[in-house]
């Protein structure tokens, strides 16, 4: 569900926002860890979504009302793994879950960005699909060859090839992301090569931010 129209353009230009996206199992989280180690603030859309799904938070009751109590654990919390396995088998269910979570995640990220200063990163696999790119000054996307992505996802999530492919295909392809992406990060090599790419892009972002401050 697109929420771009509701987000609008951020009024606070005391920060420089990097959108970080990429397909599942492309290595986006590794890039985030590299950035965090460099002292960059990272807003993790997945982590925010997980918080919003907790008992007492805004998305919890709507998810229970939509999907029933069969996805609750013994402690009353939502079993995200069980729910995730279900919605990726049912496209209509995935749409319903996204319609509940995406606007809330986007609103929370927009709030945190307005409160931020300096350079910050929105780490979101669905950055473009949700419309969070409207909040960004630049968009980085991590990519790997499809066969490597599939192999990593199957091993990481203990999925069959069929289920792994279903999750990959639920997101935009790299070709579809192309027109939104400012810079690509190739994660088919070593960690050292990845760190070098991220460092170079971060220098580029710092320079762009410094230039933008001169124009205010």
C-alpha positions as a printed NumPy array, in Angstrom:
array([[  0.   ,   0.   ,   0.   ],
       [  1.468,   3.326,  -0.998],
       [  1.474,   5.975,   1.719],
       [  3.544,   8.536,  -0.155],
       [  0.668,  10.963,  -0.471],
       [  0.117,  10.967,   3.284],
       [  3.779,  11.432,   4.151],
       [  4.391,  14.56 ,   2.101],
       [  7.781,  16.215,   1.933],
       [  9.648,  16.537,   5.193],
       [  9.94 ,  20.179,   6.291],
       [ 13.088,  19.726,   8.389],
       [ 16.234,  19.946,   6.284],
       [ 18.69 ,  19.75 ,   9.172],
       [ 19.388,  16.167,   8.168],
       [ 20.339,  14.14 ,   5.122],
       [ 18.297,  10.986,   4.639],
       [ 19.596,   7.893,   2.884],
       [ 17.09 ,   5.27 ,   1.83 ],
       [ 18.581,   1.775,   1.974],
       [ 16.715,  -0.993,   0.198],
       [ 17.261,  -4.226,  -1.666],
       [ 15.713,  -7.636,  -2.14 ],
       [ 15.366, -10.115,   0.69 ],
       [ 18.685, -11.818,   1.541],
       [ 20.655,  -9.322,  -0.566],
       [ 22.712,  -8.204,   2.446],
       [ 20.923,  -4.999,   3.388],
       [ 21.239,  -5.743,   7.113],
       [ 24.994,  -6.146,   6.73 ],
       [ 25.193,  -2.706,   5.136],
       [ 23.161,  -1.299,   8.034],
       [ 25.581,  -2.805,  10.542],
       [ 28.504,  -1.233,   8.689],
       [ 26.78 ,   2.15 ,   8.812],
       [ 25.918,   1.779,  12.504],
       [ 29.576,   0.994,  13.231],
       [ 30.437,   4.307,  11.577],
       [ 28.082,   6.141,  13.917],
       [ 25.227,   6.623,  11.452],
       [ 21.699,   6.465,  12.82 ],
       [ 19.692,   3.704,  11.12 ],
       [ 15.902,   3.513,  11.284],
       [ 15.043,  -0.159,  10.747],
       [ 11.567,  -0.511,   9.228],
       [ 11.385,  -4.205,  10.17 ],
       [ 12.25 ,  -3.507,  13.806],
       [  9.669,  -0.713,  13.938],
       [  7.077,  -3.046,  12.444],
       [  7.887,  -5.695,  15.043],
       [  7.38 ,  -3.151,  17.82 ],
       [  4.038,  -2.07 ,  16.379],
       [  2.861,  -5.703,  16.382],
       [  3.436,  -6.162,  20.112],
       [  0.528,  -6.453,  22.51 ],
       [ -0.828,  -3.022,  23.37 ],
       [  0.667,  -1.359,  20.287],
       [ -1.376,   0.133,  17.46 ],
       [ -1.242,  -2.739,  14.941],
       [ -1.755,  -5.607,  17.378],
       [ -5.533,  -5.607,  17.724],
       [ -6.17 ,  -4.996,  14.042],
       [ -3.958,  -7.945,  13.123],
       [ -5.796, -10.143,  15.652],
       [ -9.161,  -8.976,  14.305],
       [ -8.074,  -9.654,  10.713],
       [ -6.26 , -12.979,  11.097],
       [ -7.753, -14.402,  14.297],
       [ -6.081, -15.619,  17.467],
       [ -4.557, -18.68 ,  15.815],
       [ -1.334, -16.74 ,  15.268],
       [ -0.855, -15.886,  18.939],
       [  1.788, -17.534,  21.113],
       [  1.204, -18.694,  24.673],
       [  2.194, -15.285,  26.043],
       [ -0.412, -13.542,  23.888],
       [  2.103, -12.025,  21.478],
       [  1.829, -12.477,  17.723],
       [  3.915, -15.316,  16.338],
       [  5.551, -13.341,  13.528],
       [  7.249, -16.394,  12.014],
       [  3.969, -18.329,  11.803],
       [  2.063, -15.331,  10.45 ],
       [  4.802, -14.623,   7.92 ],
       [  4.764, -18.197,   6.649],
       [  1.018, -17.939,   6.145],
       [  0.84 , -14.582,   4.377],
       [  3.574, -15.467,   1.898],
       [  1.424, -18.387,   0.798],
       [ -1.667, -16.186,   0.466],
       [ -1.133, -12.992,  -1.577],
       [ -4.414, -11.488,  -0.402],
       [ -3.408, -12.071,   3.217],
       [ -0.054, -10.395,   2.602],
       [ -1.88 ,  -7.384,   1.16 ],
       [ -4.056,  -7.174,   4.267],
       [ -1.059,  -7.359,   6.6  ],
       [  0.811,  -4.736,   4.598],
       [ -2.246,  -2.458,   4.658],
       [ -2.196,  -2.646,   8.449],
       [  1.534,  -2.218,   8.981],
       [  2.879,  -0.024,   6.19 ],
       [  1.071,   3.243,   7.022],
       [  1.986,   2.882,  10.694],
       [  5.636,   2.106,   9.955],
       [  5.867,   5.02 ,   7.526],
       [  4.3  ,   7.445,  10.004],
       [  6.676,   6.377,  12.778],
       [  9.697,   6.723,  10.503],
       [  8.536,  10.178,   9.389],
       [  8.244,  11.248,  13.036],
       [ 11.731,   9.984,  13.867],
       [ 13.238,  11.656,  10.811],
       [ 11.717,  15.01 ,  11.769],
       [ 13.365,  14.672,  15.166],
       [ 16.72 ,  13.661,  13.739],
       [ 19.725,  15.73 ,  12.807],
       [ 22.676,  14.94 ,  10.573],
       [ 22.798,  11.885,   8.36 ],
       [ 20.32 ,   9.081,   8.99 ],
       [ 19.308,   5.966,   7.083],
       [ 15.922,   4.364,   6.459],
       [ 16.559,   0.621,   6.197],
       [ 13.495,  -0.794,   4.432],
       [ 13.177,  -3.707,   2.011],
       [  9.914,  -2.156,   0.77 ],
       [ 11.182,   1.425,   0.777],
       [  9.93 ,   2.066,  -2.755],
       [  6.762,  -0.028,  -2.559],
       [  5.62 ,   1.815,   0.575],
       [  6.621,   5.23 ,  -0.766],
       [  9.241,   5.997,   1.877],
       [ 11.607,   7.132,  -0.866],
       [  9.77 ,  10.488,  -0.78 ],
       [ 11.515,  11.145,   2.547],
       [ 14.983,  10.434,   1.149],
       [ 17.681,  12.608,  -0.359],
       [ 19.275,   9.575,  -1.986],
       [ 18.432,   5.892,  -2.356],
       [ 20.945,   3.065,  -2.134],
       [ 19.995,  -0.47 ,  -3.138],
       [ 21.895,  -3.666,  -2.376],
       [ 21.898,  -6.37 ,  -5.002],
       [ 23.312,  -9.824,  -5.614],
       [ 22.866, -12.307,  -8.473],
       [ 19.484, -14.043,  -8.265],
       [ 20.959, -17.509,  -7.736],
       [ 23.073, -16.262,  -4.817],
       [ 20.09 , -14.451,  -3.309],
       [ 18.018, -17.625,  -3.539],
       [ 20.76 , -19.759,  -1.979],
       [ 21.264, -17.327,   0.924],
       [ 17.532, -17.071,   1.615],
       [ 17.007, -20.835,   1.592],
       [ 19.915, -21.349,   3.997],
       [ 19.109, -18.407,   6.274],
       [ 15.372, -19.015,   6.647],
       [ 15.414, -22.797,   6.145],
       [ 13.003, -22.504,   3.223],
       [ 12.292, -24.719,   0.264],
       [ 13.238, -23.316,  -3.133],
       [  9.55 , -22.768,  -3.916],
       [  8.88 , -20.801,  -0.735],
       [ 12.095, -18.809,  -1.09 ],
       [ 11.188, -17.847,  -4.649],
       [  7.719, -16.812,  -3.511],
       [  9.227, -14.386,  -0.997],
       [ 11.678, -12.964,  -3.531],
       [  8.939, -12.466,  -6.098],
       [  6.686, -10.676,  -3.594],
       [  9.097,  -7.725,  -3.815],
       [ 10.145,  -5.474,  -6.668],
       [ 12.881,  -6.795,  -8.921],
       [ 16.142,  -4.885,  -9.29 ],
       [ 14.998,  -3.845, -12.778],
       [ 11.833,  -2.34 , -11.274],
       [ 13.852,  -0.531,  -8.597],
       [ 16.24 ,   0.943, -11.163],
       [ 14.451,   4.248, -11.769],
       [ 14.28 ,   4.992,  -8.035],
       [ 17.861,   4.107,  -7.108],
       [ 20.67 ,   6.631,  -6.922],
       [ 23.475,   4.162,  -6.197],
       [ 23.769,   0.38 ,  -6.28 ],
       [ 25.777,  -1.691,  -3.812],
       [ 27.112,  -5.005,  -5.123],
       [ 27.171,  -7.602,  -2.354],
       [ 28.406, -10.57 ,  -4.337],
       [ 31.981, -10.189,  -3.103],
       [ 33.766, -10.133,   0.262],
       [ 32.805,  -8.204,   3.376],
       [ 35.872,  -6.031,   2.851],
       [ 34.707,  -5.13 ,  -0.657],
       [ 31.264,  -4.318,   0.721],
       [ 32.726,  -2.114,   3.456],
       [ 34.761,  -0.233,   0.858],
       [ 31.682,   0.469,  -1.285],
       [ 29.672,   1.64 ,   1.708],
       [ 32.508,   3.875,   2.881],
       [ 32.772,   5.516,  -0.537],
       [ 29.029,   6.102,  -0.754],
       [ 28.971,   7.53 ,   2.74 ],
       [ 31.703,  10.017,   1.803],
       [ 29.591,  10.997,  -1.193],
       [ 26.56 ,  11.483,   1.064],
       [ 28.506,  13.606,   3.551],
       [ 29.712,  15.821,   0.725],
       [ 26.161,  16.191,  -0.652],
       [ 24.842,  17.058,   2.807],
       [ 27.549,  19.688,   3.323],
       [ 26.709,  21.216,  -0.044],
       [ 23.004,  21.271,   0.749],
       [ 23.635,  23.169,   3.989],
       [ 25.36 ,  25.945,   2.048],
       [ 22.192,  26.47 ,  -0.004],
       [ 19.927,  27.162,   2.968]])
